[in-house]
Tab-separated table of C-alpha atoms in Angstrom:
chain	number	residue	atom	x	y	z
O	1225	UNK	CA	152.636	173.416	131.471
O	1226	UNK	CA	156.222	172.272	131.092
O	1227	UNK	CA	158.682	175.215	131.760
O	1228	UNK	CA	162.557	176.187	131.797
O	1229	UNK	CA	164.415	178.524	133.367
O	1230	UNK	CA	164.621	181.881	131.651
O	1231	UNK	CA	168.710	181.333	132.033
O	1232	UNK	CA	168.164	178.379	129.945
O	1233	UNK	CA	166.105	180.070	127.109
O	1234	UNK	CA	168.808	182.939	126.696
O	1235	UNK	CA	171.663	180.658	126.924
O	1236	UNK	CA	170.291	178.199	124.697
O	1237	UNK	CA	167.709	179.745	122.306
O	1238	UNK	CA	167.761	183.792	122.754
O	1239	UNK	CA	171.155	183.807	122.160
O	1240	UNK	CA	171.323	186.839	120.197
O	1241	UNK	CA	171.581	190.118	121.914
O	1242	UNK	CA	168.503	191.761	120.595
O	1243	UNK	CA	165.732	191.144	117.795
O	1244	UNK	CA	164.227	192.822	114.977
O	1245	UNK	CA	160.684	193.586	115.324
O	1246	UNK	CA	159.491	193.797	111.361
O	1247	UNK	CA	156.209	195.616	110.886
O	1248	UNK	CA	152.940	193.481	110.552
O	1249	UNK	CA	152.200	194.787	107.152
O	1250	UNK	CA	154.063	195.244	103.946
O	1251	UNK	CA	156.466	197.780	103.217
O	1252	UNK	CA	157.081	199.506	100.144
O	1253	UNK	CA	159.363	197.453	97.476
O	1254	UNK	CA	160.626	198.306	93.922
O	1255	UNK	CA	160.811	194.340	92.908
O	1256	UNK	CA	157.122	193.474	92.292
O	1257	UNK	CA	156.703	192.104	95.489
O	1258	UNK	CA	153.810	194.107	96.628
O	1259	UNK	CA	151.762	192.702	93.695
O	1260	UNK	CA	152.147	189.353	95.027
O	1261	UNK	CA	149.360	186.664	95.259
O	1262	UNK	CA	150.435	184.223	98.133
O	1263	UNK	CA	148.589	180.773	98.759
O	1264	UNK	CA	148.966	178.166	101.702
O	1265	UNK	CA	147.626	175.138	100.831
O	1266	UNK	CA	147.927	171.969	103.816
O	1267	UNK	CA	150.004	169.131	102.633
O	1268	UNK	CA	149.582	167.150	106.144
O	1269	UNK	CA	147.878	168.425	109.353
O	1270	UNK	CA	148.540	164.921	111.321
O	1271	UNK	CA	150.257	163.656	114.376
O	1272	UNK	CA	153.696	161.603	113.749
O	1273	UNK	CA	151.670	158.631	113.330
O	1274	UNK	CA	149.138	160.033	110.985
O	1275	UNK	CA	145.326	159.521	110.458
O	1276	UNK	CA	144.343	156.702	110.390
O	1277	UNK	CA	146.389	154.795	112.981
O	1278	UNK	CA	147.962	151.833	112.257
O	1279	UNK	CA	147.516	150.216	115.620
O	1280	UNK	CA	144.080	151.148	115.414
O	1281	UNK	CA	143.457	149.251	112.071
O	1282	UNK	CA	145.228	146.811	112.949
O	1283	UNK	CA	143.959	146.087	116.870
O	1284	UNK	CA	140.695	148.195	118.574
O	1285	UNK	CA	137.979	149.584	116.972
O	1286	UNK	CA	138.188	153.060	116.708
O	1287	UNK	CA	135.315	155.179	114.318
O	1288	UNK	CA	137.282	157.828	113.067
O	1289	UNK	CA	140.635	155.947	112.077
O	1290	UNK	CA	137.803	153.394	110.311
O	1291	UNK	CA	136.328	156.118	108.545
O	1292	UNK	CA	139.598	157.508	106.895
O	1293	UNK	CA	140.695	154.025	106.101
O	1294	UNK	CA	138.045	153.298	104.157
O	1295	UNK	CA	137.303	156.692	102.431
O	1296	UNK	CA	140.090	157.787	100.429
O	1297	UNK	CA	138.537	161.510	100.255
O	1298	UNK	CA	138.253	161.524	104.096
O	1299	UNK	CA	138.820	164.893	105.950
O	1300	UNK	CA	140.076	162.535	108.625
O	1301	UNK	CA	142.966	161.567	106.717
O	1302	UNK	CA	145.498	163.358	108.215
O	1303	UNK	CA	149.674	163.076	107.349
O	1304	UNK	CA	152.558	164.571	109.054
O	1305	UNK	CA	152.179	168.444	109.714
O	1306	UNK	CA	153.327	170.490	106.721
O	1307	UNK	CA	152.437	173.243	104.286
O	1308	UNK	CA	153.491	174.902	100.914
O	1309	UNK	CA	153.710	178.499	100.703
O	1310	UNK	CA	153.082	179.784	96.676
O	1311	UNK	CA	153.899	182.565	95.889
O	1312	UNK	CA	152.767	184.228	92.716
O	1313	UNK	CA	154.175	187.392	91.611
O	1314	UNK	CA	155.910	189.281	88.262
O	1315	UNK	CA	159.015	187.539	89.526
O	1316	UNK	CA	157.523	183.774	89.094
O	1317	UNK	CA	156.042	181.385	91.253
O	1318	UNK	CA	158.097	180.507	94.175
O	1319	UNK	CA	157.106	177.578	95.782
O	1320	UNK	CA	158.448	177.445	99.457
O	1321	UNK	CA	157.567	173.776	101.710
O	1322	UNK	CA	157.865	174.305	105.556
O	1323	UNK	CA	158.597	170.365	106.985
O	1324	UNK	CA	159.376	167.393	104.830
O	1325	UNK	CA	158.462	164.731	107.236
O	1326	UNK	CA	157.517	161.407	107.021
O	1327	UNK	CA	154.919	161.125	104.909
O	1328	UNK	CA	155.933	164.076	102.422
O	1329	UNK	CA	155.909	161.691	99.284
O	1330	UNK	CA	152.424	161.131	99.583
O	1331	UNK	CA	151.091	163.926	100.507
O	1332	UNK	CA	153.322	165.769	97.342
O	1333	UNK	CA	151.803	162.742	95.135
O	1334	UNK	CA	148.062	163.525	96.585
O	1335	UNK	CA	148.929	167.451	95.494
O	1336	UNK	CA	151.332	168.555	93.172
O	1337	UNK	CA	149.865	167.252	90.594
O	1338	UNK	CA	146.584	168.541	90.908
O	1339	UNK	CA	149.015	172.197	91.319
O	1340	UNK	CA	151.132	171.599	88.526
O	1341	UNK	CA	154.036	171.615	91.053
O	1342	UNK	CA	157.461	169.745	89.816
O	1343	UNK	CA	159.742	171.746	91.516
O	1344	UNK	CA	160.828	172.981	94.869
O	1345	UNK	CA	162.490	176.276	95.689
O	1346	UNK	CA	163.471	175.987	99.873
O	1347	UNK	CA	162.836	173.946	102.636
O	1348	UNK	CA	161.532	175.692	105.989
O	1349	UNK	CA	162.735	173.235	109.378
O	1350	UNK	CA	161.035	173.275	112.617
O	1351	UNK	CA	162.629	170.478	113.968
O	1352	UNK	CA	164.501	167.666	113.560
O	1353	UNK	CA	162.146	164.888	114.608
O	1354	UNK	CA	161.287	162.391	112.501
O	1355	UNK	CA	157.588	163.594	111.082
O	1356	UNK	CA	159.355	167.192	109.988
O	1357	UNK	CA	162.465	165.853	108.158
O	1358	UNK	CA	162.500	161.834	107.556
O	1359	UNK	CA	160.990	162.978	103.582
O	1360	UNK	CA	164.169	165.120	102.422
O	1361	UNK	CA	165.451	162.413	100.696
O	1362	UNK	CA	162.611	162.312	98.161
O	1363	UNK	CA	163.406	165.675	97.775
O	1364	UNK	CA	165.235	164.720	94.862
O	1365	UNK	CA	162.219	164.481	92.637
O	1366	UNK	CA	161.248	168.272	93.145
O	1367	UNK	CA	165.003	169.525	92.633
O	1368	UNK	CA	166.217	170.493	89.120
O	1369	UNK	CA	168.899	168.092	88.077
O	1370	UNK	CA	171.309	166.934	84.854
O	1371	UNK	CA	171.865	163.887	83.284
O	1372	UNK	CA	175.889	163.115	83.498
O	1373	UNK	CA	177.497	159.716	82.083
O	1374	UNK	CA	179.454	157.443	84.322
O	1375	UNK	CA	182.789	157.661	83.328
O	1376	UNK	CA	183.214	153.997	84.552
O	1377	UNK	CA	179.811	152.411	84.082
O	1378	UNK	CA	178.839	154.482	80.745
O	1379	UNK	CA	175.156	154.595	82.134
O	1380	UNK	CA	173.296	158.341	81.936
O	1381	UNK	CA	172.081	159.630	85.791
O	1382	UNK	CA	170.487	161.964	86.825
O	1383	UNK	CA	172.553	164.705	89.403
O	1384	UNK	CA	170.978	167.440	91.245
O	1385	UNK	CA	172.070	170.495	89.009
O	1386	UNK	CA	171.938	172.951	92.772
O	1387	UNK	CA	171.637	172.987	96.082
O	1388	UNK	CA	168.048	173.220	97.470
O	1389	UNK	CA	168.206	176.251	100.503
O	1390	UNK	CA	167.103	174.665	103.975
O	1391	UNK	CA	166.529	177.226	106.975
O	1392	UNK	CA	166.549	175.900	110.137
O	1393	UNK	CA	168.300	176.568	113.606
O	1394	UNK	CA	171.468	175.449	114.000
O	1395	UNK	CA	170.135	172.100	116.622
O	1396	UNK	CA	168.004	171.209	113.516
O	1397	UNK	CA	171.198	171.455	111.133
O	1398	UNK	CA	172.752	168.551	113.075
O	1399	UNK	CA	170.246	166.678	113.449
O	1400	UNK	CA	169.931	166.167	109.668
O	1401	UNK	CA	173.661	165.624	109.014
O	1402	UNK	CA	173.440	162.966	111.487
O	1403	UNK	CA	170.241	161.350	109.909
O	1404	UNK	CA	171.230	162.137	106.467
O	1405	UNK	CA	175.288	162.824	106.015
O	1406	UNK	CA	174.687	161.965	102.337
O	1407	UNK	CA	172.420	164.934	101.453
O	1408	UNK	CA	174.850	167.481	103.428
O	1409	UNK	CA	177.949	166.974	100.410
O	1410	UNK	CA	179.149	169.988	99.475
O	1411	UNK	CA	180.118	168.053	96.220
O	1412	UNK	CA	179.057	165.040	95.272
O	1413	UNK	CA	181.863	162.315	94.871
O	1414	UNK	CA	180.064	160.246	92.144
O	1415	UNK	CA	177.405	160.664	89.896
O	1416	UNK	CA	174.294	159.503	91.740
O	1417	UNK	CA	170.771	160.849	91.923
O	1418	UNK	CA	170.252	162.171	95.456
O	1419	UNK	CA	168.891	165.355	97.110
O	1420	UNK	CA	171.519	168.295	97.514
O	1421	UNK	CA	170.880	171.095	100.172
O	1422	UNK	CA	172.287	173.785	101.466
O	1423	UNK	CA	171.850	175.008	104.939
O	1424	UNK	CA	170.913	178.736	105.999
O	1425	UNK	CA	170.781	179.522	109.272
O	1426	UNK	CA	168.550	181.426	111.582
O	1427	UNK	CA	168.391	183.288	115.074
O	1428	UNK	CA	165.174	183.207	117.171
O	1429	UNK	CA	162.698	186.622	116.922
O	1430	UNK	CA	165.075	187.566	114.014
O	1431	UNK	CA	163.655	187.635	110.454
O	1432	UNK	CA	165.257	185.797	107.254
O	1433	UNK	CA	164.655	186.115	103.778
O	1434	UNK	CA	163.165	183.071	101.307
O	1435	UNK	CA	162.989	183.487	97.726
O	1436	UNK	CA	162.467	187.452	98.534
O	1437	UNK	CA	160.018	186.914	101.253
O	1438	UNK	CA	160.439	187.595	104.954
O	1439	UNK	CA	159.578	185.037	107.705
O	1440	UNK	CA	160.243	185.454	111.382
O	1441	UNK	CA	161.306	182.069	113.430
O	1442	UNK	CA	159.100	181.618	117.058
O	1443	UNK	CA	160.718	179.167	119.408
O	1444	UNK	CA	158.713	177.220	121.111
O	1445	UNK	CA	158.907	174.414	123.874
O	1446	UNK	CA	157.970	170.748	122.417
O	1447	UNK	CA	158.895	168.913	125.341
O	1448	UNK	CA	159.918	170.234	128.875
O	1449	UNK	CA	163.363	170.886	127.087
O	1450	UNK	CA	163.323	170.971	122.978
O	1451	UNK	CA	162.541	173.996	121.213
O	1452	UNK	CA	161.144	173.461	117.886
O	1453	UNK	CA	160.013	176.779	115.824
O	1454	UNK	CA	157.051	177.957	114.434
O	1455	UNK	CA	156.790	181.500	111.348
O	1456	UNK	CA	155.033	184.068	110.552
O	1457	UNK	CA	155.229	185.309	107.270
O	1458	UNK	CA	152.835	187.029	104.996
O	1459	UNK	CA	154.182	190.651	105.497
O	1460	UNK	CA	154.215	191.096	101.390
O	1461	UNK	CA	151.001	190.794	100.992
O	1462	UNK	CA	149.742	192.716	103.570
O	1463	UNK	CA	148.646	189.436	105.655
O	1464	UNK	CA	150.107	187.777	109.054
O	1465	UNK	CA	149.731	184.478	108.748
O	1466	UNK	CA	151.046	182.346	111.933
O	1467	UNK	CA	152.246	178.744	112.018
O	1468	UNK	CA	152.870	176.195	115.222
O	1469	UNK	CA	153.023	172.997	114.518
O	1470	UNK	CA	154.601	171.497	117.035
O	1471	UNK	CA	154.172	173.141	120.829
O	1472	UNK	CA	153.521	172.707	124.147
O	1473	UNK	CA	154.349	176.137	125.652
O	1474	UNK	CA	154.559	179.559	124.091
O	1475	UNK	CA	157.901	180.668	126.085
O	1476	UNK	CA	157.648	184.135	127.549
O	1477	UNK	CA	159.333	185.901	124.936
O	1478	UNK	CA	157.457	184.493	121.986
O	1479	UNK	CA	154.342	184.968	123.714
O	1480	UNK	CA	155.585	188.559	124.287
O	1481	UNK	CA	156.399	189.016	120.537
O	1482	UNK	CA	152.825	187.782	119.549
O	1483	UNK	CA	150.653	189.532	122.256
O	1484	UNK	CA	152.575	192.644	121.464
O	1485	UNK	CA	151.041	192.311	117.714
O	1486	UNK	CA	148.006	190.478	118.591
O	1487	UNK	CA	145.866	192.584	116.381
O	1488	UNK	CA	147.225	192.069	113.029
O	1489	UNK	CA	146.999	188.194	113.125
O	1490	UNK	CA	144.548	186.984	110.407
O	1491	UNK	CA	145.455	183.133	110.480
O	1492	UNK	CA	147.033	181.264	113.371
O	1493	UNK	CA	147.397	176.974	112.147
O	1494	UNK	CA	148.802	176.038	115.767
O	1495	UNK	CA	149.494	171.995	117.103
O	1496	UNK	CA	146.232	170.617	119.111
O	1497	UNK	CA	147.011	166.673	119.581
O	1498	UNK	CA	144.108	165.830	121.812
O	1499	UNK	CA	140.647	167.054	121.964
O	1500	UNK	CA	140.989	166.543	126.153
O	1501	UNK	CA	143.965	164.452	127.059
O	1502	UNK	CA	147.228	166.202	128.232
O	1503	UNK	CA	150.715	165.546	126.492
O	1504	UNK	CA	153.778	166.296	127.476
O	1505	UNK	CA	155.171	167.482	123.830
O	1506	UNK	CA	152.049	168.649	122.272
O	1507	UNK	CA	148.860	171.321	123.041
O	1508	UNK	CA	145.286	169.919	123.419
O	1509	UNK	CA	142.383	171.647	122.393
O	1510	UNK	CA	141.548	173.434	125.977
O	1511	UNK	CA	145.426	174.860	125.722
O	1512	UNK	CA	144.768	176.101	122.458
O	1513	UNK	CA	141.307	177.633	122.878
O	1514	UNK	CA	143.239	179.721	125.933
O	1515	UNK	CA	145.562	180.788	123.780
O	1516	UNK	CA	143.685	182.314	120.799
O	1517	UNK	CA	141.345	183.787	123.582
O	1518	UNK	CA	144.781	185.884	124.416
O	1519	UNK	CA	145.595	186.213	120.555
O	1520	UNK	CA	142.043	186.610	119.135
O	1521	UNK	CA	143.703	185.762	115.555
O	1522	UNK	CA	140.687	186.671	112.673
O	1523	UNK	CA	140.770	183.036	111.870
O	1524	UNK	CA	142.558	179.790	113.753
O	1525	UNK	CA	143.015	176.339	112.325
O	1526	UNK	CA	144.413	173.466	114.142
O	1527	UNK	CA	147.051	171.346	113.018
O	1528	UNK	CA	148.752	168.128	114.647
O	1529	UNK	CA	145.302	166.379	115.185
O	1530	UNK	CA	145.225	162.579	116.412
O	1531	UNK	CA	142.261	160.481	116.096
O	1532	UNK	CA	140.676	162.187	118.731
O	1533	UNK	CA	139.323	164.731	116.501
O	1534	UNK	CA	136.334	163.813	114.219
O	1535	UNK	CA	136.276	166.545	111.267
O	1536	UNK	CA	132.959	166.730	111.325
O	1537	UNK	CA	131.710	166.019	114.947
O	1538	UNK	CA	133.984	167.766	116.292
O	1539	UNK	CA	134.241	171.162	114.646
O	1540	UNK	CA	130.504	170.994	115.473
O	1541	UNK	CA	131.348	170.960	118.963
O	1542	UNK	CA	134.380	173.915	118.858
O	1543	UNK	CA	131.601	176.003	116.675
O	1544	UNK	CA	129.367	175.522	120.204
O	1545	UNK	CA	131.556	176.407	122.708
O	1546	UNK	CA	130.122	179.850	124.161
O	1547	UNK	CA	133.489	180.969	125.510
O	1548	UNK	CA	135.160	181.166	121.251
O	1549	UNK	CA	133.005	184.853	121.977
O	1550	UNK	CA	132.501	184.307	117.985
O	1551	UNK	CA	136.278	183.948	117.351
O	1552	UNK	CA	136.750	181.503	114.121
O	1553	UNK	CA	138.260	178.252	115.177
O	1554	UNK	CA	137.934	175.201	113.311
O	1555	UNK	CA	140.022	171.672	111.870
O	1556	UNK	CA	142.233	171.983	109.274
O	1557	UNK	CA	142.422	168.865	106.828
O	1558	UNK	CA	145.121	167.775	104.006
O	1559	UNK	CA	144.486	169.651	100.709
O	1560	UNK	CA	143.320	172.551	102.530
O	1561	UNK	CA	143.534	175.738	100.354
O	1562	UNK	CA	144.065	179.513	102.415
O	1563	UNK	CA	144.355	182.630	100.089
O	1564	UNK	CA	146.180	185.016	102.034
């Protein structure tokens, strides 16, 4: 597996001089918290390219990429990695998105409606690459806006009435002004319907606050030398839910932070691109089946799946292997629904 030096991760990622450890389970609130109901539901659990390929429709013959062509209800259709986080408590519903990649338009088309979702209340980054953030400008149709006149033109537009919160590490902060300088205006110069966010940012092992609810940032390797950052979150309602989506080594320190806490995991959605094949930015399956025999999470899904995996054929074969010692591993697919 790909590693750095440990002078590399403090310099560059543990650059704080100590972390919070928050305790696994919820503490006691006076805000209505603790009678929260919180949901997960899957809006993409793809590689970049998604499922099915379009070099495999287009050039070989490949089953699975077939199958999800052709069946619009497939569970082998698979977009760019991402979830929503609801949250329903006396407060509201606070819906939180973590990624906004490439695909994020049709996935929110495939499920909001169905959800009665028409709004978005912050943005969770784990990278910058393209399949995590190339969907924030359609982020504009989930933001509240206000129709202003053109004091030149006379026509009515519509204008983002606030800033939508993004959380991300600072590396993933300019990344996105780069890509999208437009969307990082503190003040818009003309009135035009865009996206508007705002940028919070975060320190590794240290937890933040969304809407109210607490999430702690992992870094990760995705490459021999890009962190990306998978959460865990869940503490409110008495759950630990934890989510890698993009990983091909658990550095020391986040593998010390989870280990340490290994028995109050009930859901671990982690990044397995191949079923065999090794990559040098991703986890295959036999990487991932080590690692929840370390974490023994209550329940693991797997997230990041190329065509290699065959929902049907090949959770079959995960729900055979003798060495899972009974531990719950299986595919996750888009429209996936977890009540935490």
């Amino acid at each position: 597996m790909p590693r750095v030096s440990l002078k590399y991760e403090l310099r560059h990622v543990f650059n704080a001089t100590s972390y919070i450890v928050p305790t696994w389970r919820c503490r006691e609130r006076n805000d209505g918290l603790l009678e929260s109901r919180m949901e997960v539901h899957v809006l993409g659990c793809g590689p970049s390219s998604s499922v099915p390929s379009m070099r495999c429709l287009l050039s070989s013959e490949c089953n699975v990429c077939k199958e999800a062509y052709e069946n619009p209800t497939s569970m082998n259709h698979r977009l760019n990695p991402s979830i929503l986080i609801r949250v329903k408590s006396g407060n509201g519903t606070r819906n939180i998105l973590i990624d906004c990649g490439k695909t994020f338009r049709q996935a929110a088309l495939r499920l909001f409606p169905k959800l009665q979702i028409d709004t978005i209340d912050a943005i969770i980054l784990t990278h910058d690459h393209a399949d995590a953030v190339l969907g924030l400008d359609d982020l504009r149709e989930v933001q509240p806006f206000r129709v202003e006149i053109d004091p030149i033109t006379k026509e009515s537009c519509n204008v983002s009435s606030g800033a939508l919160p993004v959380f991300c590490n600072e590396e993933t902060q300019q990344g996105i002004e780069t890509k999208f300088p437009y969307l990082c205006q503190s003040e818009n110069t003309s009135a035009r319907w865009v996206a508007q966010i705002n940028f919070s940012l975060f320190q590794p092992l240290i937890p933040f606050s969304v809407c109210g609810y607490d999430f702690v940032p992992l870094p990760v390797l995705h490459g021999d030398d890009y962190y990306a950052f998978g959460y865990v979150f869940g503490f409110e309602v008495n759950k630990c839910f934890v989510y890698i989506s993009d990983v091909s080594h658990v550095p020391p320190q986040t593998m010390q932070y989870l280990v340490e806490r290994k028995e109050s995991i009930d859901f671990l959605m982690i990044d397995a691109l191949n079923t065999e094949r090794r990559h040098n930015t991703h986890m295959n399956l036999p990487a991932v089946i080590n690692l929840v025999l370390e974490l023994r999470p209550k329940q693991t899904y797997l997230t990041g799946m190329s065509h290699d995996f065959d929902y049907n054929k090949t959770n079959a074969v995960i729900r055979d292997l003798p060495k899972l010692d009974n531990l719950k591993v299986e595919m996750a697919y888009d429209g996936l629904f977890i009540s935490l």
